[in-house]
Coordinates of C-alpha atoms and ligand atoms in Angstrom, one line a residue:
Chain A
M277 CA -19.7 14.4 20.0
K278 CA -16.9 13.4 22.3
E279 CA -13.4 14.6 22.0
H280 CA -11.5 12.0 20.0
E281 CA -9.1 10.0 22.1
T282 CA -5.6 8.9 21.0
L283 CA -5.0 5.7 19.1
E284 CA -3.0 4.4 22.1
Q285 CA -5.9 4.9 24.5
R286 CA -8.2 3.3 22.0
L287 CA -6.0 0.2 21.6
Q288 CA -5.5 -0.1 25.3
E289 CA -9.2 -0.2 25.9
Q290 CA -9.3 -3.1 23.5
G291 CA -6.5 -4.9 25.3
I292 CA -4.2 -4.8 22.2
S293 CA -0.6 -5.3 23.3
R294 CA 2.3 -3.0 22.4
R295 CA 3.9 -5.9 20.5
S296 CA 0.7 -6.2 18.4
F297 CA 0.8 -2.5 17.7
L298 CA 4.4 -2.8 16.6
K299 CA 3.5 -5.6 14.2
F300 CA 0.7 -3.4 12.9
C301 CA 3.2 -0.6 12.4
A302 CA 5.6 -2.9 10.5
A303 CA 2.7 -3.6 8.1
M304 CA 2.0 0.1 7.9
A305 CA 5.7 0.8 7.1
T306 CA 5.5 -1.7 4.2
M307 CA 2.3 -0.1 3.1
M308 CA 3.6 3.4 3.2
A309 CA 6.7 2.3 1.3
L310 CA 8.9 3.4 4.2
P311 CA 12.0 1.5 5.4
P312 CA 10.9 -1.4 7.7
S313 CA 13.2 -0.2 10.4
S314 CA 10.9 2.8 10.8
A315 CA 8.2 0.8 12.5
S316 CA 9.1 1.7 16.0
A317 CA 9.3 5.4 15.1
I318 CA 5.9 5.2 13.5
A319 CA 4.5 3.4 16.5
A320 CA 5.8 6.1 18.9
T321 CA 4.1 8.8 16.9
L322 CA 0.9 7.0 15.9
A323 CA 0.2 6.1 19.5
K324 CA 0.1 9.8 20.5
V325 CA -2.0 11.3 17.7
K326 CA -5.6 12.2 18.1
R327 CA -7.8 10.3 15.7
P328 CA -8.9 12.9 13.2
S329 CA -12.4 13.3 12.0
V330 CA -13.0 11.9 8.5
I331 CA -16.0 12.7 6.3
W332 CA -16.3 10.6 3.2
L333 CA -18.5 11.7 0.4
S334 CA -19.5 9.4 -2.4
F335 CA -20.6 11.1 -5.6
Q336 CA -21.0 9.9 -9.2
E337 CA -19.4 6.4 -8.7
C338 CA -19.9 2.7 -8.7
T339 CA -18.9 2.1 -5.0
G340 CA -16.0 0.1 -6.2
C341 CA -13.6 2.3 -4.3
T342 CA -15.4 1.7 -1.0
E343 CA -15.5 -2.0 -1.9
S344 CA -11.7 -1.9 -2.5
L345 CA -11.1 -0.2 0.9
T346 CA -13.3 -2.5 2.9
R347 CA -11.4 -5.4 1.4
S348 CA -8.1 -4.0 2.2
H349 CA -5.7 -6.6 3.5
S350 CA -4.2 -4.6 6.3
P351 CA -4.3 -6.2 9.8
T352 CA -7.9 -6.3 10.9
L353 CA -8.6 -3.4 8.6
E354 CA -12.1 -2.8 9.9
S355 CA -10.8 -2.1 13.4
M356 CA -7.6 -0.6 12.2
I357 CA -8.7 2.0 9.8
F358 CA -11.7 2.8 11.9
D359 CA -9.4 2.9 15.0
M360 CA -7.1 5.3 13.3
V361 CA -9.7 7.7 12.2
S362 CA -13.1 8.7 13.4
L363 CA -15.3 8.1 10.4
D364 CA -18.1 10.6 11.1
Y365 CA -19.9 10.2 7.8
H366 CA -19.8 7.6 5.0
H367 CA -23.3 7.0 3.6
T368 CA -22.5 3.4 2.5
L369 CA -20.9 2.2 5.7
Q370 CA -22.6 4.2 8.5
A371 CA -25.5 2.7 10.4
A372 CA -27.5 6.0 10.5
S373 CA -29.6 6.9 7.6
G374 CA -31.8 9.7 6.3
F375 CA -31.9 12.9 8.4
A376 CA -29.7 11.4 11.2
A377 CA -27.0 10.7 8.7
E378 CA -27.0 14.1 7.2
Q379 CA -27.1 15.5 10.7
A380 CA -23.9 13.6 11.6
R381 CA -22.1 15.1 8.7
E382 CA -23.2 18.6 9.5
D383 CA -22.2 18.2 13.2
A384 CA -18.8 16.8 12.3
M385 CA -18.3 19.7 9.8
K386 CA -19.1 22.2 12.5
E387 CA -17.2 20.7 15.4
F388 CA -14.0 19.9 13.5
H389 CA -14.1 22.9 11.1
G390 CA -10.7 23.3 9.5
Q391 CA -9.4 20.0 10.9
Y392 CA -11.3 17.2 9.3
L393 CA -10.1 15.1 6.4
L394 CA -12.5 15.0 3.5
L395 CA -12.4 11.8 1.4
V396 CA -14.2 11.9 -1.9
D397 CA -14.9 9.1 -4.3
G398 CA -16.8 9.6 -7.6
S399 CA -16.7 12.5 -10.0
I400 CA -18.9 15.5 -9.8
P401 CA -21.4 16.2 -12.6
I402 CA -21.7 20.0 -13.1
K403 CA -23.8 20.1 -16.3
D404 CA -27.3 21.6 -15.9
G405 CA -26.6 22.8 -12.4
G406 CA -25.3 19.4 -11.2
V407 CA -28.8 17.8 -11.3
Y408 CA -27.4 14.4 -12.5
S409 CA -26.3 13.2 -9.0
T410 CA -27.9 14.3 -5.8
I411 CA -27.9 13.1 -2.2
A412 CA -30.8 14.0 0.2
G413 CA -32.0 16.4 -2.5
R414 CA -28.7 18.3 -2.8
T415 CA -26.4 18.2 -5.7
N416 CA -23.0 16.7 -5.3
L417 CA -21.5 19.9 -6.5
D418 CA -23.2 21.9 -3.7
M419 CA -22.2 19.3 -1.1
L420 CA -18.6 19.2 -2.2
L421 CA -18.2 23.0 -2.2
E422 CA -19.6 23.2 1.3
A423 CA -17.7 20.3 2.8
A424 CA -14.4 21.4 1.2
Q425 CA -14.5 24.8 3.0
G426 CA -13.8 23.3 6.5
A427 CA -11.5 20.5 5.3
A428 CA -7.8 20.4 6.3
A429 CA -7.1 18.4 3.2
I430 CA -9.0 16.4 0.6
V431 CA -8.3 12.9 -0.6
A432 CA -9.7 12.1 -4.0
V433 CA -10.1 8.3 -3.9
G434 CA -10.2 6.6 -7.2
S435 CA -9.8 7.8 -10.8
C436 CA -13.3 9.3 -10.9
A437 CA -12.6 11.8 -8.1
A438 CA -9.0 12.2 -9.1
F439 CA -9.4 12.7 -12.9
G440 CA -13.1 12.4 -13.8
G441 CA -12.9 8.7 -14.6
L442 CA -15.6 6.8 -16.4
P443 CA -18.3 9.4 -16.1
N444 CA -15.9 11.9 -17.7
A445 CA -15.2 9.7 -20.7
Q446 CA -16.4 10.8 -24.1
P447 CA -19.1 12.1 -24.6
N448 CA -19.4 12.9 -20.9
P449 CA -23.1 13.5 -20.9
T450 CA -23.3 14.8 -17.3
G451 CA -20.4 17.2 -17.5
A452 CA -18.4 15.1 -14.9
V453 CA -15.3 16.7 -13.5
A454 CA -12.6 15.8 -10.9
V455 CA -12.4 17.3 -7.4
S456 CA -9.3 19.3 -8.4
D457 CA -11.3 21.0 -11.2
L458 CA -13.6 22.5 -8.6
I459 CA -11.5 23.1 -5.5
K460 CA -8.4 25.2 -5.8
N461 CA -7.6 26.4 -2.3
K462 CA -7.1 23.1 -0.4
P463 CA -4.4 20.5 -0.5
I464 CA -5.7 17.6 -2.6
I465 CA -4.2 14.2 -2.9
N466 CA -5.2 12.0 -5.8
I467 CA -5.3 8.2 -5.1
S468 CA -6.1 7.2 -8.6
G469 CA -7.0 3.7 -9.9
C470 CA -10.2 2.0 -11.0
P471 CA -10.4 1.0 -8.2
P472 CA -7.3 2.2 -6.3
I473 CA -5.2 -0.3 -4.4
P474 CA -6.7 -0.6 -0.9
A475 CA -3.3 -0.6 0.8
V476 CA -2.5 2.7 -0.9
I477 CA -5.6 4.3 0.6
T478 CA -4.7 3.2 4.1
G479 CA -1.1 3.9 3.5
V480 CA -1.9 7.5 2.7
L481 CA -4.1 7.9 5.8
A482 CA -1.4 6.4 7.9
H483 CA 1.1 8.9 6.4
Y484 CA -1.2 11.8 7.2
L485 CA -1.6 10.6 10.8
T486 CA 2.1 9.9 11.3
F487 CA 3.6 13.0 9.8
G488 CA 0.6 15.4 10.1
A489 CA 1.0 16.2 6.5
L490 CA 0.3 14.8 3.1
P491 CA 3.0 12.7 1.4
A492 CA 5.1 14.1 -1.5
L493 CA 3.1 14.2 -4.6
D494 CA 3.8 13.8 -8.3
D495 CA 2.7 16.2 -11.0
Q496 CA -0.7 14.5 -11.1
G497 CA -1.2 15.0 -7.4
R498 CA -0.5 11.3 -6.6
P499 CA 1.7 10.2 -3.7
K500 CA 5.1 9.5 -5.1
A501 CA 5.7 6.5 -2.8
F502 CA 3.1 4.5 -4.7
Y503 CA 2.9 6.2 -8.1
G504 CA 6.6 7.1 -8.5
E505 CA 7.3 4.3 -10.8
T506 CA 5.5 2.7 -13.7
I507 CA 4.0 -0.8 -13.7
H508 CA 6.6 -1.5 -16.4
D509 CA 9.5 -0.3 -14.1
R510 CA 8.7 -3.1 -11.6
C511 CA 7.1 -5.7 -13.8
Y512 CA 8.5 -9.2 -13.4
R513 CA 8.1 -9.8 -17.2
R514 CA 10.5 -7.0 -17.8
P515 CA 13.4 -9.2 -18.7
F516 CA 11.4 -10.5 -21.6
Y517 CA 10.6 -7.0 -22.8
D518 CA 14.3 -6.2 -22.7
Q519 CA 15.0 -9.4 -24.7
G520 CA 12.3 -8.5 -27.2
K521 CA 10.3 -11.6 -26.4
F522 CA 6.6 -10.7 -26.9
A523 CA 3.4 -12.7 -26.8
K524 CA 1.5 -11.9 -30.0
T525 CA -1.9 -13.5 -29.1
F526 CA -3.3 -14.6 -25.7
D527 CA -2.8 -18.2 -26.5
D528 CA 0.4 -18.5 -28.5
E529 CA 3.7 -20.0 -27.3
G530 CA 4.9 -16.6 -26.0
A531 CA 1.8 -16.2 -23.9
R532 CA 2.3 -19.7 -22.4
N533 CA 5.9 -18.9 -21.7
G534 CA 5.0 -15.8 -19.8
W535 CA 6.5 -13.3 -22.2
C536 CA 5.9 -9.6 -22.2
L537 CA 2.4 -8.4 -23.1
Y538 CA 3.4 -5.1 -24.7
E539 CA 2.1 -6.1 -28.2
L540 CA -1.2 -7.2 -26.7
G541 CA -1.8 -3.7 -25.5
C542 CA -0.2 -3.6 -22.1
K543 CA -0.2 0.0 -20.8
G544 CA 2.4 -0.8 -18.1
P545 CA 5.1 1.5 -19.6
T546 CA 2.9 4.6 -19.3
T547 CA 1.0 3.8 -16.1
H548 CA 2.1 4.9 -12.7
N549 CA 0.8 2.6 -9.9
A550 CA 2.1 0.1 -7.3
C551 CA 0.4 -3.0 -8.6
A552 CA 3.6 -4.8 -9.6
T553 CA 4.9 -4.8 -6.0
T554 CA 1.9 -4.2 -3.7
K555 CA -0.3 -6.4 -5.8
W556 CA -4.0 -7.2 -5.3
N557 CA -6.2 -9.5 -3.3
G558 CA -4.0 -9.5 -0.2
G559 CA -0.8 -9.6 -2.2
T560 CA -1.8 -12.6 -4.3
S561 CA -1.0 -11.3 -7.8
F562 CA -1.7 -8.5 -10.3
P563 CA -3.2 -8.6 -13.8
I564 CA 0.0 -9.2 -15.7
E565 CA 0.6 -12.3 -13.5
S566 CA -2.7 -13.6 -14.8
G567 CA -1.6 -13.0 -18.4
H568 CA -3.5 -9.8 -19.1
G569 CA -1.8 -6.4 -19.8
C570 CA -2.3 -3.4 -17.6
I571 CA -5.2 -1.2 -18.9
G572 CA -3.7 2.0 -17.4
C573 CA -6.5 2.6 -14.9
S574 CA -4.6 5.0 -12.7
E575 CA -3.8 7.5 -15.5
P576 CA -6.0 10.5 -16.5
K577 CA -8.4 9.8 -19.5
F578 CA -7.5 6.1 -19.6
W579 CA -11.0 5.3 -21.0
D580 CA -10.4 7.5 -24.0
A581 CA -6.9 6.4 -24.7
G582 CA -7.8 3.9 -27.4
S583 CA -8.3 0.2 -27.2
F584 CA -7.0 -1.7 -24.2
Y585 CA -5.7 -4.2 -26.7
A586 CA -3.8 -1.9 -29.1
P587 CA -0.1 -1.7 -28.4
L588 CA 1.3 1.6 -27.2
P589 CA 2.6 3.8 -30.1
A590 CA 6.3 3.3 -29.5
P591 CA 8.5 1.9 -26.8
T592 CA 9.2 4.4 -24.1
A593 CA 12.7 5.5 -23.1
D594 CA 14.8 2.4 -23.1
V595 CA 16.5 2.0 -19.8
S596 CA 17.3 -1.6 -20.5
S597 CA 20.6 -0.9 -22.1
A598 CA 21.7 1.0 -19.0
A599 CA 20.6 -1.8 -16.8
K600 CA 22.5 -4.3 -18.9
A601 CA 25.7 -2.3 -18.9
A602 CA 25.5 -2.0 -15.1
A603 CA 25.1 -5.8 -14.9
V604 CA 28.2 -6.3 -17.0
I605 CA 30.4 -4.1 -14.9
G606 CA 29.1 -5.9 -11.8
A607 CA 27.3 -2.9 -10.4
V608 CA 24.1 -4.9 -10.4
A609 CA 23.9 -5.0 -6.7
A610 CA 24.0 -1.3 -6.2
V611 CA 21.5 -0.7 -9.1
A612 CA 19.0 -3.3 -8.1
V613 CA 19.1 -2.5 -4.4
G614 CA 18.8 1.2 -5.2
A615 CA 15.5 0.2 -6.9
I616 CA 14.5 -1.9 -4.0
D617 CA 14.5 1.1 -1.8
R618 CA 10.9 1.9 -2.6
G619 CA 10.6 5.0 -0.4
K620 CA 13.8 6.4 -2.0
K621 CA 15.4 6.7 1.4
T622 CA 19.1 6.7 1.6
Q623 CA 20.9 3.5 2.5
A624 CA 22.0 5.1 5.7
Q625 CA 18.5 5.9 6.7
Q626 CA 17.2 2.5 5.7
S627 CA 19.7 0.7 7.8
R628 CA 19.9 2.9 10.8
E629 CA 18.5 1.2 13.9
K630 CA 16.7 4.1 15.5
L631 CA 14.8 6.3 13.2
T632 CA 12.6 9.1 14.3
V633 CA 9.7 10.4 12.4
D634 CA 11.7 13.5 11.6
D635 CA 14.3 11.4 9.8
L636 CA 11.5 10.2 7.5
K637 CA 10.1 13.6 6.7
G638 CA 11.6 15.8 4.1
E639 CA 11.0 13.6 1.1
Chain B
M580 CA -10.7 -32.2 -22.3
S581 CA -10.0 -32.5 -18.6
L582 CA -8.0 -30.3 -16.3
D583 CA -5.0 -32.6 -16.7
D584 CA -4.8 -31.8 -20.4
I585 CA -3.9 -28.2 -19.6
S586 CA -0.1 -28.2 -19.3
I587 CA 1.4 -26.0 -16.7
K588 CA 4.9 -24.8 -17.2
I589 CA 7.1 -23.3 -14.5
A590 CA 9.0 -20.3 -15.8
T591 CA 12.7 -20.9 -15.2
D592 CA 14.7 -18.5 -17.3
L593 CA 13.9 -15.4 -15.3
N594 CA 17.2 -15.1 -13.6
S595 CA 18.5 -12.7 -16.1
I596 CA 17.4 -9.6 -14.2
G597 CA 19.8 -10.6 -11.4
S598 CA 17.7 -9.3 -8.6
I599 CA 18.3 -12.3 -6.4
D600 CA 22.0 -12.0 -6.6
A601 CA 21.7 -8.3 -5.9
L602 CA 19.6 -9.0 -2.8
L603 CA 22.0 -11.7 -1.6
N604 CA 24.9 -9.2 -2.0
E605 CA 22.9 -6.7 0.0
I606 CA 22.3 -9.2 2.8
A607 CA 26.0 -10.1 2.8
T608 CA 26.9 -6.4 3.1
R609 CA 24.5 -5.8 6.0
L610 CA 25.6 -9.0 7.7
A611 CA 29.2 -7.9 7.5
R612 CA 28.3 -4.6 9.0
F613 CA 26.4 -6.4 11.8
V614 CA 29.4 -8.5 12.6
A615 CA 31.7 -5.4 12.6
T616 CA 29.5 -2.9 14.4
G617 CA 26.4 -4.7 15.8
E618 CA 24.2 -2.6 13.6
S619 CA 21.0 -4.5 12.7
A620 CA 19.1 -4.0 9.5
M621 CA 15.8 -4.8 7.8
I622 CA 15.0 -5.3 4.1
D623 CA 11.4 -5.1 2.9
L624 CA 10.7 -8.1 0.7
K625 CA 7.3 -6.9 -0.4
S626 CA 8.9 -3.9 -2.2
L627 CA 10.8 -6.2 -4.6
P628 CA 9.3 -7.3 -7.9
F629 CA 10.1 -11.0 -7.7
S630 CA 8.6 -13.5 -10.0
P631 CA 7.3 -16.6 -8.1
A632 CA 10.4 -18.5 -9.4
E633 CA 12.8 -15.9 -8.1
Y634 CA 11.0 -15.8 -4.7
E635 CA 11.3 -19.5 -4.4
A636 CA 15.0 -19.4 -5.4
L637 CA 15.6 -16.9 -2.6
R638 CA 13.9 -19.0 0.0
T639 CA 15.8 -22.1 -1.1
T640 CA 19.1 -20.3 -1.1
L641 CA 18.7 -18.8 2.4
G642 CA 17.3 -22.1 3.7
R643 CA 16.1 -22.7 7.3
G644 CA 18.3 -22.7 10.4
E645 CA 17.8 -23.8 13.9
V646 CA 15.3 -21.4 15.3
T647 CA 11.6 -20.8 14.5
A648 CA 9.3 -18.5 16.5
R649 CA 5.7 -17.7 16.2
L650 CA 3.7 -14.7 17.3
E651 CA 0.0 -15.0 17.8
T652 CA -1.3 -11.5 17.6
I653 CA -3.6 -9.9 15.1
G654 CA -3.0 -12.9 12.9
D655 CA 0.1 -15.0 13.2
S656 CA 3.7 -14.1 12.5
E657 CA 6.4 -16.6 11.6
L658 CA 10.1 -15.7 12.3
Y659 CA 12.8 -18.1 11.5
E660 CA 16.6 -17.9 11.4
T661 CA 17.8 -18.9 8.0
H662 CA 20.7 -21.1 7.2
Y663 CA 22.9 -18.1 7.9
P664 CA 22.9 -17.2 11.6
G665 CA 21.9 -13.6 12.2
V666 CA 19.7 -13.5 9.0
W667 CA 16.1 -13.9 9.9
W668 CA 13.1 -14.3 7.6
V669 CA 10.1 -12.6 9.1
T670 CA 6.5 -12.9 7.8
H671 CA 3.6 -11.2 9.4
Y672 CA 0.1 -12.4 8.5
N673 CA -3.2 -10.8 9.3
V674 CA -6.2 -12.6 10.8
E675 CA -7.3 -13.7 7.3
G676 CA -3.9 -15.3 6.7
D677 CA -2.7 -12.8 4.1
V678 CA 0.9 -11.6 4.2
V679 CA 0.9 -8.0 5.4
A680 CA 4.7 -7.6 5.8
E681 CA 7.7 -9.8 4.8
L682 CA 11.2 -8.8 5.8
I683 CA 14.7 -10.0 6.0
E684 CA 16.0 -8.9 9.4
I685 CA 19.7 -8.9 10.3
A686 CA 20.0 -9.1 14.0
A687 CA 20.8 -11.4 16.9
V688 CA 17.1 -11.6 17.6
P689 CA 14.3 -9.9 15.6
A690 CA 13.2 -6.7 17.4
I691 CA 9.6 -7.7 17.7
L692 CA 10.4 -10.8 19.8
H693 CA 11.6 -8.6 22.6
S694 CA 9.1 -8.0 25.4
Q695 CA 8.0 -4.4 25.1
P696 CA 8.5 -2.2 28.2
E697 CA 4.8 -1.0 28.1
D698 CA 3.6 -4.6 28.0
V699 CA 6.0 -5.6 30.8
Q700 CA 4.8 -2.8 33.0
D701 CA 1.2 -3.7 32.3
G702 CA 1.9 -7.4 33.1
L703 CA 3.6 -6.4 36.3
E704 CA 0.5 -4.4 37.4
R705 CA -1.8 -7.3 36.6
L706 CA 0.4 -9.7 38.6
Q707 CA 0.5 -7.3 41.6
Q708 CA -3.3 -6.9 41.4
Q709 CA -3.7 -10.7 41.4
L710 CA -1.5 -11.0 44.5
S711 CA -3.3 -8.2 46.4
K712 CA -6.5 -10.0 46.0
K713 CA -5.2 -12.9 48.1
Ligands
LIG1412 S1 5.0 -4.0 -21.3 FE1 3.6 -4.7 -19.7 S2 4.0 -7.0 -19.6 FE2 5.7 -6.1 -20.7 S3 7.3 -5.7 -19.2 FE3 6.1 -3.8 -19.4 S4 4.5 -3.9 -17.8 FE4 5.3 -6.0 -18.1
LIG1413 S1 -2.2 -3.3 -13.5 FE1 -2.7 -1.4 -14.5 S2 -4.9 -1.5 -15.1 FE2 -4.5 -3.1 -13.5 S3 -5.0 -2.1 -11.6 FE3 -2.8 -1.8 -11.9 S4 -2.7 0.2 -12.9 FE4 -4.8 -0.5 -13.1

């Protein structure tokens, strides 16, 4: 296997101009929830990094997460994400099959021991020795334990790998568990969602490449830049929630007026994800824009959290009164623009012309 | 029942959250700083939870000025100066035509329009090669 070249070399070979690369980095900055002025700092670093080896293992899953990624709307994703990393094993996407495929995985694991990034989608069934899901005659459990040993870090893609997901829902016949239930000695980043937002997957990879480290995580192991706020925090129907205007059925006057979907079971207030701003299908919209509440797919145990159509027990902490008070005293600009600053960078950082990657670390 | 029987209503009373005013204030602050110190700035529009109506309101308020530029690289990009000189609306598309980044840039010229030193160097080499063939 040849030594991985840098991204800059790779792009040069393909005749991609620096300006194109800058544009790509502007899109990456947006994706990573970093200030847009950081694009040139990102470009400077990304150009120099060696493309890391990536091994992607798919376990007990529906392939929705891979579907989500391959439909990611980043600039020429196929070339981009595969230019950024060297995907040495992904059994759905790779051309090789059978023994050759398994050989590629073993070679990569040996050659890049301690350095490769391990991506996992799907939960791992452990009941009855893990017999409920096998690849090439080996259990998922066995394969994960082996591949995790040489990984620099593990990315659990999707709610199944992150929290157990659907296979783990009651009565969990296969004893499905999350990656973090089995691996305790490696950094694990959870990109939850069923499926996760494709731009979040690429954003996290870009972050790892740019900073050489995983982004800051919340208490569920999710990157704060994307999961730091709830759907409800950024929902454009929020003014209606604050005014107490709720749709009561899917076809009443309130529904037609675009009122809040809380009483129709929206789980937005308890769900942390970037749907309300990053959106889906190339930024077209997200479920609430289509008139359906959030079902909470990026939270642990969301399948067992009761009906998708039953309202949440009680309104969560009411920040609306604070927001209203701020508006009254004319502080609205500061408040709202503070919220704008998705990456939670200071204003000074956000507006400084020349940022370096070091400025952006330390979140 | 035909499609025309389904009434479509455009939501109009969404201004209560005030995020457009907040953003315009922010733009004004950055623009004032640009005038005073020459410091440019960028604001990521994709990180803002606009309703379609708010987004349209922002576009109309800022309007379009004298200059429009287009990049044709890994999809198109459109950059135009708004009605307020020094305030640029920058939209990057990918090859499929989806918006991958959308910014307000406060500068004399958006940064990405400048020729990049690496590209200039590369172009010079190509030109010299061309000449040496003759
Ligand atoms: S409850 Fe749901 S629809 Fe209502 S404001 Fe919150 S996220 Fe939006
Ligand atoms: S809106 Fe809610 S249920 Fe839908 S994808 Fe986002 S987090 Fe999941």
